[in-house]
């Protein structure tokens, strides 16, 4: 190799090394960026995205009454079930209930098992919050069939339809000591908040692991009230009877 070629090679190698040195700090900055937690949506933001045809305040009151904002809530007709804490447990629980021949509803809006095929849902997808809210077209369909000029009257009839499959049962007192279902939704709406979140948040990737602690059950007035107000499934399945039976489930898992 002559001297001229050797010098040219040195210049090329030097240029390559210089480029790598200039590039490396940028890569290092990218690697050093901290991992960010997923942003936490409020329920109203979720409702606006996933159920745009239903007012967020109506959706919030409905979900507050149905599941207490627990996306893994399971309500069993004439039965008791331990409320799951994870998606895997929720799926396993409903599959076991199905195998046992139970009638039950699932998710934020408590969609009955008989309605899953109608909405293209499965036991694996029904617990996804947006999927559940999006399928509240049940309420929209009931509203469109209510046949009332007054929109609030139509909404009340639609809530009865969502609850029982007809426009009458939701206006009757079906549980001793409790107001009719439509009134219960109205009362739930009085607790609406713009800051309402789902009970199970997005997982944080930065929060340190906590050591195991002894589980304690505290019977609060709220939990007692929820237990007294336990309800049957909210299906609009065609085979659902008009007369409803109370389901002994606790959406908050305190019992």
PDB file of C-alpha atoms in Angstrom:
ATOM      1  CA  UNK A   1       0.000   0.000   0.000  1.00  0.00           C
ATOM      2  CA  UNK A   2       1.471   3.374  -0.962  1.00  0.00           C
ATOM      3  CA  UNK A   3       1.585   6.297   1.430  1.00  0.00           C
ATOM      4  CA  UNK A   4      -1.227   8.165  -0.326  1.00  0.00           C
ATOM      5  CA  UNK A   5      -3.635   5.258  -0.011  1.00  0.00           C
ATOM      6  CA  UNK A   6      -2.634   4.700   3.614  1.00  0.00           C
ATOM      7  CA  UNK A   7      -3.379   8.351   4.473  1.00  0.00           C
ATOM      8  CA  UNK A   8      -6.764   8.109   2.747  1.00  0.00           C
ATOM      9  CA  UNK A   9      -7.632   5.049   4.815  1.00  0.00           C
ATOM     10  CA  UNK A  10      -6.649   6.826   8.044  1.00  0.00           C
ATOM     11  CA  UNK A  11      -8.866   9.787   7.150  1.00  0.00           C
ATOM     12  CA  UNK A  12     -11.809   7.450   6.475  1.00  0.00           C
ATOM     13  CA  UNK A  13     -11.336   5.579   9.765  1.00  0.00           C
ATOM     14  CA  UNK A  14     -11.020   8.843  11.704  1.00  0.00           C
ATOM     15  CA  UNK A  15     -14.210  10.156  10.106  1.00  0.00           C
ATOM     16  CA  UNK A  16     -16.097   6.990  11.033  1.00  0.00           C
ATOM     17  CA  UNK A  17     -14.932   7.125  14.656  1.00  0.00           C
ATOM     18  CA  UNK A  18     -15.841  10.801  14.896  1.00  0.00           C
ATOM     19  CA  UNK A  19     -19.341  10.091  13.593  1.00  0.00           C
ATOM     20  CA  UNK A  20     -19.857   7.320  16.135  1.00  0.00           C
ATOM     21  CA  UNK A  21     -18.694   9.571  18.961  1.00  0.00           C
ATOM     22  CA  UNK A  22     -21.137  12.270  17.909  1.00  0.00           C
ATOM     23  CA  UNK A  23     -23.982   9.750  17.582  1.00  0.00           C
ATOM     24  CA  UNK A  24     -23.396   7.947  20.868  1.00  0.00           C
ATOM     25  CA  UNK A  25     -24.394  10.828  23.205  1.00  0.00           C
ATOM     26  CA  UNK A  26     -27.759  11.068  21.447  1.00  0.00           C
ATOM     27  CA  UNK A  27     -28.280   7.338  21.894  1.00  0.00           C
ATOM     28  CA  UNK A  28     -27.263   7.617  25.523  1.00  0.00           C
ATOM     29  CA  UNK A  29     -29.839  10.354  26.095  1.00  0.00           C
ATOM     30  CA  UNK A  30     -32.539   8.158  24.569  1.00  0.00           C
ATOM     31  CA  UNK A  31     -31.527   5.215  26.716  1.00  0.00           C
ATOM     32  CA  UNK A  32     -31.533   7.371  29.833  1.00  0.00           C
ATOM     33  CA  UNK A  33     -35.105   8.606  29.365  1.00  0.00           C
ATOM     34  CA  UNK A  34     -37.231   7.388  32.296  1.00  0.00           C
ATOM     35  CA  UNK A  35     -40.110   5.003  31.650  1.00  0.00           C
ATOM     36  CA  UNK A  36     -43.383   6.874  32.083  1.00  0.00           C
ATOM     37  CA  UNK A  37     -46.495   5.463  33.719  1.00  0.00           C
ATOM     38  CA  UNK A  38     -49.569   5.181  31.528  1.00  0.00           C
ATOM     39  CA  UNK A  39     -51.797   8.268  31.865  1.00  0.00           C
ATOM     40  CA  UNK A  40     -54.840   7.642  34.046  1.00  0.00           C
ATOM     41  CA  UNK A  41     -58.150   8.322  32.312  1.00  0.00           C
ATOM     42  CA  UNK A  42     -61.123   9.615  34.227  1.00  0.00           C
ATOM     43  CA  UNK A  43     -64.312   7.640  33.742  1.00  0.00           C
ATOM     44  CA  UNK A  44     -65.903  10.508  31.803  1.00  0.00           C
ATOM     45  CA  UNK A  45     -62.974  10.495  29.372  1.00  0.00           C
ATOM     46  CA  UNK A  46     -63.403   6.756  28.912  1.00  0.00           C
ATOM     47  CA  UNK A  47     -67.151   7.137  28.393  1.00  0.00           C
ATOM     48  CA  UNK A  48     -66.722   9.937  25.848  1.00  0.00           C
ATOM     49  CA  UNK A  49     -64.298   7.773  23.875  1.00  0.00           C
ATOM     50  CA  UNK A  50     -66.084   4.438  24.104  1.00  0.00           C
ATOM     51  CA  UNK A  51     -69.787   5.354  24.415  1.00  0.00           C
ATOM     52  CA  UNK A  52     -70.083   8.686  22.588  1.00  0.00           C
ATOM     53  CA  UNK A  53     -73.850   8.409  22.049  1.00  0.00           C
ATOM     54  CA  UNK A  54     -74.614   8.227  25.790  1.00  0.00           C
ATOM     55  CA  UNK A  55     -74.032  11.267  28.008  1.00  0.00           C
ATOM     56  CA  UNK A  56     -71.063  10.719  30.320  1.00  0.00           C
ATOM     57  CA  UNK A  57     -73.088  11.597  33.430  1.00  0.00           C
ATOM     58  CA  UNK A  58     -75.676   8.939  32.558  1.00  0.00           C
ATOM     59  CA  UNK A  59     -72.959   6.366  31.908  1.00  0.00           C
ATOM     60  CA  UNK A  60     -71.229   7.232  35.167  1.00  0.00           C
ATOM     61  CA  UNK A  61     -74.424   6.842  37.204  1.00  0.00           C
ATOM     62  CA  UNK A  62     -75.238   3.561  35.466  1.00  0.00           C
ATOM     63  CA  UNK A  63     -71.781   2.081  36.027  1.00  0.00           C
ATOM     64  CA  UNK A  64     -71.672   3.335  39.625  1.00  0.00           C
ATOM     65  CA  UNK A  65     -74.906   1.437  40.279  1.00  0.00           C
ATOM     66  CA  UNK A  66     -73.997  -1.663  38.291  1.00  0.00           C
ATOM     67  CA  UNK A  67     -70.387  -2.384  39.233  1.00  0.00           C
ATOM     68  CA  UNK A  68     -69.018   0.377  41.443  1.00  0.00           C
ATOM     69  CA  UNK A  69     -66.471   1.077  38.641  1.00  0.00           C
ATOM     70  CA  UNK A  70     -64.922  -2.371  39.068  1.00  0.00           C
ATOM     71  CA  UNK A  71     -64.183  -3.680  35.541  1.00  0.00           C
ATOM     72  CA  UNK A  72     -63.948  -7.242  36.882  1.00  0.00           C
ATOM     73  CA  UNK A  73     -67.298  -7.208  38.704  1.00  0.00           C
ATOM     74  CA  UNK A  74     -69.410 -10.348  38.306  1.00  0.00           C
ATOM     75  CA  UNK A  75     -73.058 -10.499  39.371  1.00  0.00           C
ATOM     76  CA  UNK A  76     -74.656 -13.918  39.770  1.00  0.00           C
ATOM     77  CA  UNK A  77     -78.416 -14.404  39.814  1.00  0.00           C
ATOM     78  CA  UNK A  78     -79.441 -16.077  43.048  1.00  0.00           C
ATOM     79  CA  UNK A  79     -75.857 -16.742  44.076  1.00  0.00           C
ATOM     80  CA  UNK A  80     -72.652 -15.453  45.636  1.00  0.00           C
ATOM     81  CA  UNK A  81     -69.242 -15.220  44.005  1.00  0.00           C
ATOM     82  CA  UNK A  82     -65.926 -13.903  45.283  1.00  0.00           C
ATOM     83  CA  UNK A  83     -65.056 -10.840  43.225  1.00  0.00           C
ATOM     84  CA  UNK A  84     -61.857 -11.359  41.177  1.00  0.00           C
ATOM     85  CA  UNK A  85     -58.960  -8.932  41.408  1.00  0.00           C
ATOM     86  CA  UNK A  86     -57.284  -9.646  38.064  1.00  0.00           C
ATOM     87  CA  UNK A  87     -58.376 -10.239  34.486  1.00  0.00           C
ATOM     88  CA  UNK A  88     -57.118 -13.815  34.602  1.00  0.00           C
ATOM     89  CA  UNK A  89     -59.160 -14.540  37.733  1.00  0.00           C
ATOM     90  CA  UNK A  90     -62.238 -12.888  36.213  1.00  0.00           C
ATOM     91  CA  UNK A  91     -62.054 -15.028  33.071  1.00  0.00           C
ATOM     92  CA  UNK A  92     -61.512 -18.199  35.083  1.00  0.00           C
ATOM     93  CA  UNK A  93     -64.431 -17.322  37.383  1.00  0.00           C
ATOM     94  CA  UNK A  94     -66.982 -16.762  34.612  1.00  0.00           C
ATOM     95  CA  UNK A  95     -65.901 -19.917  32.814  1.00  0.00           C
ATOM     96  CA  UNK A  96     -66.471 -21.875  36.015  1.00  0.00           C
ATOM     97  CA  UNK A  97     -69.886 -20.215  36.468  1.00  0.00           C
ATOM     98  CA  UNK A  98     -70.774 -21.033  32.861  1.00  0.00           C
ATOM     99  CA  UNK A  99     -69.811 -24.655  33.380  1.00  0.00           C
ATOM    100  CA  UNK A 100     -71.994 -24.733  36.503  1.00  0.00           C
ATOM    101  CA  UNK A 101     -74.978 -23.450  34.500  1.00  0.00           C
ATOM    102  CA  UNK A 102     -75.264 -20.135  36.350  1.00  0.00           C
ATOM    103  CA  UNK A 103     -76.832 -16.958  34.987  1.00  0.00           C
ATOM    104  CA  UNK A 104     -74.563 -13.966  35.488  1.00  0.00           C
ATOM    105  CA  UNK A 105     -73.511 -10.536  34.227  1.00  0.00           C
ATOM    106  CA  UNK A 106     -70.024  -9.093  33.881  1.00  0.00           C
ATOM    107  CA  UNK A 107     -67.907  -5.978  33.614  1.00  0.00           C
ATOM    108  CA  UNK A 108     -68.415  -2.280  34.249  1.00  0.00           C
ATOM    109  CA  UNK A 109     -71.929  -2.195  32.801  1.00  0.00           C
ATOM    110  CA  UNK A 110     -72.852  -5.762  33.819  1.00  0.00           C
ATOM    111  CA  UNK A 111     -73.509  -7.297  30.413  1.00  0.00           C
ATOM    112  CA  UNK A 112     -75.402 -10.561  30.754  1.00  0.00           C
ATOM    113  CA  UNK A 113     -73.815 -13.731  29.407  1.00  0.00           C
ATOM    114  CA  UNK A 114     -76.713 -14.250  26.979  1.00  0.00           C
ATOM    115  CA  UNK A 115     -75.931 -10.909  25.316  1.00  0.00           C
ATOM    116  CA  UNK A 116     -72.263 -11.648  24.609  1.00  0.00           C
ATOM    117  CA  UNK A 117     -72.794 -13.169  21.122  1.00  0.00           C
ATOM    118  CA  UNK A 118     -75.098 -10.300  20.169  1.00  0.00           C
ATOM    119  CA  UNK A 119     -72.320  -7.785  20.800  1.00  0.00           C
ATOM    120  CA  UNK A 120     -69.442  -9.868  19.523  1.00  0.00           C
ATOM    121  CA  UNK A 121     -67.968 -10.299  23.003  1.00  0.00           C
ATOM    122  CA  UNK A 122     -66.425 -13.296  24.722  1.00  0.00           C
ATOM    123  CA  UNK A 123     -65.455 -14.107  28.290  1.00  0.00           C
ATOM    124  CA  UNK A 124     -61.953 -12.963  27.341  1.00  0.00           C
ATOM    125  CA  UNK A 125     -63.033  -9.516  26.049  1.00  0.00           C
ATOM    126  CA  UNK A 126     -66.067  -8.529  28.128  1.00  0.00           C
ATOM    127  CA  UNK A 127     -63.946  -7.226  31.015  1.00  0.00           C
ATOM    128  CA  UNK A 128     -62.147  -4.666  28.848  1.00  0.00           C
ATOM    129  CA  UNK A 129     -63.631  -1.307  30.016  1.00  0.00           C
ATOM    130  CA  UNK A 130     -63.948   0.306  26.595  1.00  0.00           C
ATOM    131  CA  UNK A 131     -65.524  -2.807  25.089  1.00  0.00           C
ATOM    132  CA  UNK A 132     -68.121  -2.867  27.870  1.00  0.00           C
ATOM    133  CA  UNK A 133     -68.984   0.826  27.609  1.00  0.00           C
ATOM    134  CA  UNK A 134     -69.153   0.614  23.836  1.00  0.00           C
ATOM    135  CA  UNK A 135     -71.772  -2.133  24.135  1.00  0.00           C
ATOM    136  CA  UNK A 136     -74.080   0.174  26.062  1.00  0.00           C
ATOM    137  CA  UNK A 137     -75.904   0.419  22.769  1.00  0.00           C
ATOM    138  CA  UNK A 138     -78.380  -1.692  24.768  1.00  0.00           C
ATOM    139  CA  UNK A 139     -79.345   1.537  26.518  1.00  0.00           C
ATOM    140  CA  UNK A 140     -79.382   3.463  23.242  1.00  0.00           C
ATOM    141  CA  UNK A 141     -81.647   0.870  21.630  1.00  0.00           C
ATOM    142  CA  UNK A 142     -84.003   1.031  24.621  1.00  0.00           C
ATOM    143  CA  UNK A 143     -84.007   4.838  24.428  1.00  0.00           C
ATOM    144  CA  UNK A 144     -84.899   4.789  20.739  1.00  0.00           C
ATOM    145  CA  UNK A 145     -87.793   2.409  21.422  1.00  0.00           C
ATOM    146  CA  UNK A 146     -89.105   4.302  24.459  1.00  0.00           C
ATOM    147  CA  UNK A 147     -91.433   6.395  22.297  1.00  0.00           C
ATOM    148  CA  UNK A 148     -91.538   9.485  24.518  1.00  0.00           C
ATOM    149  CA  UNK A 149     -91.302  13.083  23.347  1.00  0.00           C
ATOM    150  CA  UNK A 150     -89.755  14.134  26.667  1.00  0.00           C
ATOM    151  CA  UNK A 151     -86.124  12.972  26.565  1.00  0.00           C
ATOM    152  CA  UNK A 152     -85.944  12.488  30.349  1.00  0.00           C
ATOM    153  CA  UNK A 153     -89.041  10.289  30.336  1.00  0.00           C
ATOM    154  CA  UNK A 154     -87.522   8.323  27.452  1.00  0.00           C
ATOM    155  CA  UNK A 155     -84.272   7.951  29.406  1.00  0.00           C
ATOM    156  CA  UNK A 156     -86.082   6.693  32.504  1.00  0.00           C
ATOM    157  CA  UNK A 157     -87.946   4.135  30.410  1.00  0.00           C
ATOM    158  CA  UNK A 158     -84.664   3.177  28.722  1.00  0.00           C
ATOM    159  CA  UNK A 159     -83.044   2.561  32.112  1.00  0.00           C
ATOM    160  CA  UNK A 160     -85.931   0.284  33.055  1.00  0.00           C
ATOM    161  CA  UNK A 161     -85.476  -1.527  29.741  1.00  0.00           C
ATOM    162  CA  UNK A 162     -81.721  -1.851  30.323  1.00  0.00           C
ATOM    163  CA  UNK A 163     -82.393  -3.317  33.757  1.00  0.00           C
ATOM    164  CA  UNK A 164     -85.217  -5.707  33.019  1.00  0.00           C
ATOM    165  CA  UNK A 165     -85.900  -5.846  29.291  1.00  0.00           C
ATOM    166  CA  UNK A 166     -89.171  -3.898  29.585  1.00  0.00           C
ATOM    167  CA  UNK A 167     -90.369  -0.366  30.307  1.00  0.00           C
ATOM    168  CA  UNK A 168     -92.187  -1.196  33.569  1.00  0.00           C
ATOM    169  CA  UNK A 169     -90.096  -3.164  36.054  1.00  0.00           C
ATOM    170  CA  UNK A 170     -87.548  -0.402  36.629  1.00  0.00           C
ATOM    171  CA  UNK A 171     -90.284   1.841  38.047  1.00  0.00           C
ATOM    172  CA  UNK A 172     -91.458  -0.708  40.619  1.00  0.00           C
ATOM    173  CA  UNK A 173     -89.955  -1.429  44.009  1.00  0.00           C
ATOM    174  CA  UNK A 174     -88.610  -4.930  43.464  1.00  0.00           C
ATOM    175  CA  UNK A 175     -86.482  -5.171  46.633  1.00  0.00           C
ATOM    176  CA  UNK A 176     -87.807  -4.435  50.109  1.00  0.00           C
ATOM    177  CA  UNK A 177     -86.312  -1.303  51.601  1.00  0.00           C
ATOM    178  CA  UNK A 178     -84.928  -0.082  48.277  1.00  0.00           C
ATOM    179  CA  UNK A 179     -86.312   2.407  45.757  1.00  0.00           C
ATOM    180  CA  UNK A 180     -87.062   1.322  42.174  1.00  0.00           C
ATOM    181  CA  UNK A 181     -84.084   0.771  39.889  1.00  0.00           C
ATOM    182  CA  UNK A 182     -84.590   3.998  37.923  1.00  0.00           C
ATOM    183  CA  UNK A 183     -84.599   5.965  41.176  1.00  0.00           C
ATOM    184  CA  UNK A 184     -81.413   4.187  42.247  1.00  0.00           C
ATOM    185  CA  UNK A 185     -79.735   5.409  39.060  1.00  0.00           C
ATOM    186  CA  UNK A 186     -80.910   8.952  39.802  1.00  0.00           C
ATOM    187  CA  UNK A 187     -79.448   8.715  43.297  1.00  0.00           C
ATOM    188  CA  UNK A 188     -76.190   7.363  41.878  1.00  0.00           C
ATOM    189  CA  UNK A 189     -76.032  10.348  39.508  1.00  0.00           C
ATOM    190  CA  UNK A 190     -76.003  12.702  42.503  1.00  0.00           C
ATOM    191  CA  UNK A 191     -72.551  11.274  43.339  1.00  0.00           C
ATOM    192  CA  UNK A 192     -71.078  11.893  39.879  1.00  0.00           C
ATOM    193  CA  UNK A 193     -67.657  13.510  39.718  1.00  0.00           C
ATOM    194  CA  UNK A 194     -65.487  14.750  36.868  1.00  0.00           C
ATOM    195  CA  UNK A 195     -62.537  13.121  38.653  1.00  0.00           C
ATOM    196  CA  UNK A 196     -64.121   9.671  38.992  1.00  0.00           C
ATOM    197  CA  UNK A 197     -61.641   6.914  38.094  1.00  0.00           C
ATOM    198  CA  UNK A 198     -62.013   3.197  37.578  1.00  0.00           C
ATOM    199  CA  UNK A 199     -61.488   1.223  40.768  1.00  0.00           C
ATOM    200  CA  UNK A 200     -58.601  -0.692  39.222  1.00  0.00           C
ATOM    201  CA  UNK A 201     -56.063   1.839  37.861  1.00  0.00           C
ATOM    202  CA  UNK A 202     -53.420   1.541  35.170  1.00  0.00           C
ATOM    203  CA  UNK A 203     -50.398  -0.272  36.583  1.00  0.00           C
ATOM    204  CA  UNK A 204     -47.459   1.910  37.606  1.00  0.00           C
ATOM    205  CA  UNK A 205     -44.013   0.867  36.392  1.00  0.00           C
ATOM    206  CA  UNK A 206     -42.251   3.132  38.896  1.00  0.00           C
ATOM    207  CA  UNK A 207     -43.971   2.437  42.221  1.00  0.00           C
ATOM    208  CA  UNK A 208     -41.706   0.284  44.465  1.00  0.00           C
ATOM    209  CA  UNK A 209     -42.968  -3.171  45.370  1.00  0.00           C
ATOM    210  CA  UNK A 210     -44.664  -3.295  48.730  1.00  0.00           C
ATOM    211  CA  UNK A 211     -44.151  -6.122  51.195  1.00  0.00           C
ATOM    212  CA  UNK A 212     -47.053  -8.490  51.901  1.00  0.00           C
ATOM    213  CA  UNK A 213     -49.435  -7.367  54.609  1.00  0.00           C
ATOM    214  CA  UNK A 214     -52.119  -9.196  56.526  1.00  0.00           C
ATOM    215  CA  UNK A 215     -55.475  -8.790  54.829  1.00  0.00           C
ATOM    216  CA  UNK A 216     -58.097  -7.041  56.926  1.00  0.00           C
ATOM    217  CA  UNK A 217     -61.807  -6.741  56.262  1.00  0.00           C
ATOM    218  CA  UNK A 218     -63.431  -3.603  57.567  1.00  0.00           C
ATOM    219  CA  UNK A 219     -67.211  -3.468  57.556  1.00  0.00           C
ATOM    220  CA  UNK A 220     -67.887   0.143  56.712  1.00  0.00           C
ATOM    221  CA  UNK A 221     -71.343   1.736  56.366  1.00  0.00           C
ATOM    222  CA  UNK A 222     -70.696   1.984  52.621  1.00  0.00           C
ATOM    223  CA  UNK A 223     -69.980  -1.718  52.316  1.00  0.00           C
ATOM    224  CA  UNK A 224     -73.058  -2.560  54.365  1.00  0.00           C
ATOM    225  CA  UNK A 225     -75.195  -0.345  52.177  1.00  0.00           C
ATOM    226  CA  UNK A 226     -73.833  -1.983  49.033  1.00  0.00           C
ATOM    227  CA  UNK A 227     -74.579  -5.431  50.413  1.00  0.00           C
ATOM    228  CA  UNK A 228     -78.188  -4.462  51.144  1.00  0.00           C
ATOM    229  CA  UNK A 229     -78.530  -3.128  47.614  1.00  0.00           C
ATOM    230  CA  UNK A 230     -77.219  -6.264  45.893  1.00  0.00           C
ATOM    231  CA  UNK A 231     -79.107  -6.951  42.681  1.00  0.00           C
ATOM    232  CA  UNK A 232     -79.770  -9.548  40.061  1.00  0.00           C
ATOM    233  CA  UNK A 233     -78.342  -9.456  36.568  1.00  0.00           C
ATOM    234  CA  UNK A 234     -79.185  -6.489  34.348  1.00  0.00           C
ATOM    235  CA  UNK A 235     -79.676  -8.384  31.106  1.00  0.00           C
ATOM    236  CA  UNK A 236     -81.902  -7.369  28.264  1.00  0.00           C
ATOM    237  CA  UNK A 237     -81.869 -10.963  27.057  1.00  0.00           C
ATOM    238  CA  UNK A 238     -85.101 -12.010  25.466  1.00  0.00           C
ATOM    239  CA  UNK A 239     -85.365 -15.048  27.703  1.00  0.00           C
ATOM    240  CA  UNK A 240     -84.979 -13.028  30.885  1.00  0.00           C
ATOM    241  CA  UNK A 241     -88.165 -13.127  33.009  1.00  0.00           C
ATOM    242  CA  UNK A 242     -89.829  -9.897  33.999  1.00  0.00           C
ATOM    243  CA  UNK A 243     -89.729 -10.746  37.692  1.00  0.00           C
ATOM    244  CA  UNK A 244     -86.176 -10.417  38.977  1.00  0.00           C
ATOM    245  CA  UNK A 245     -84.513 -12.106  41.911  1.00  0.00           C
ATOM    246  CA  UNK A 246     -81.843 -10.509  44.051  1.00  0.00           C
ATOM    247  CA  UNK A 247     -78.277 -11.703  43.511  1.00  0.00           C
ATOM    248  CA  UNK A 248     -76.101 -11.996  46.574  1.00  0.00           C
ATOM    249  CA  UNK A 249     -72.990 -10.404  45.112  1.00  0.00           C
ATOM    250  CA  UNK A 250     -70.877  -7.554  46.309  1.00  0.00           C
ATOM    251  CA  UNK A 251     -69.290  -5.479  43.561  1.00  0.00           C
ATOM    252  CA  UNK A 252     -66.630  -4.130  45.887  1.00  0.00           C
ATOM    253  CA  UNK A 253     -65.500  -7.522  47.156  1.00  0.00           C
ATOM    254  CA  UNK A 254     -65.806  -6.494  50.803  1.00  0.00           C
ATOM    255  CA  UNK A 255     -68.007  -9.451  51.762  1.00  0.00           C
TER     256      UNK A 255
END
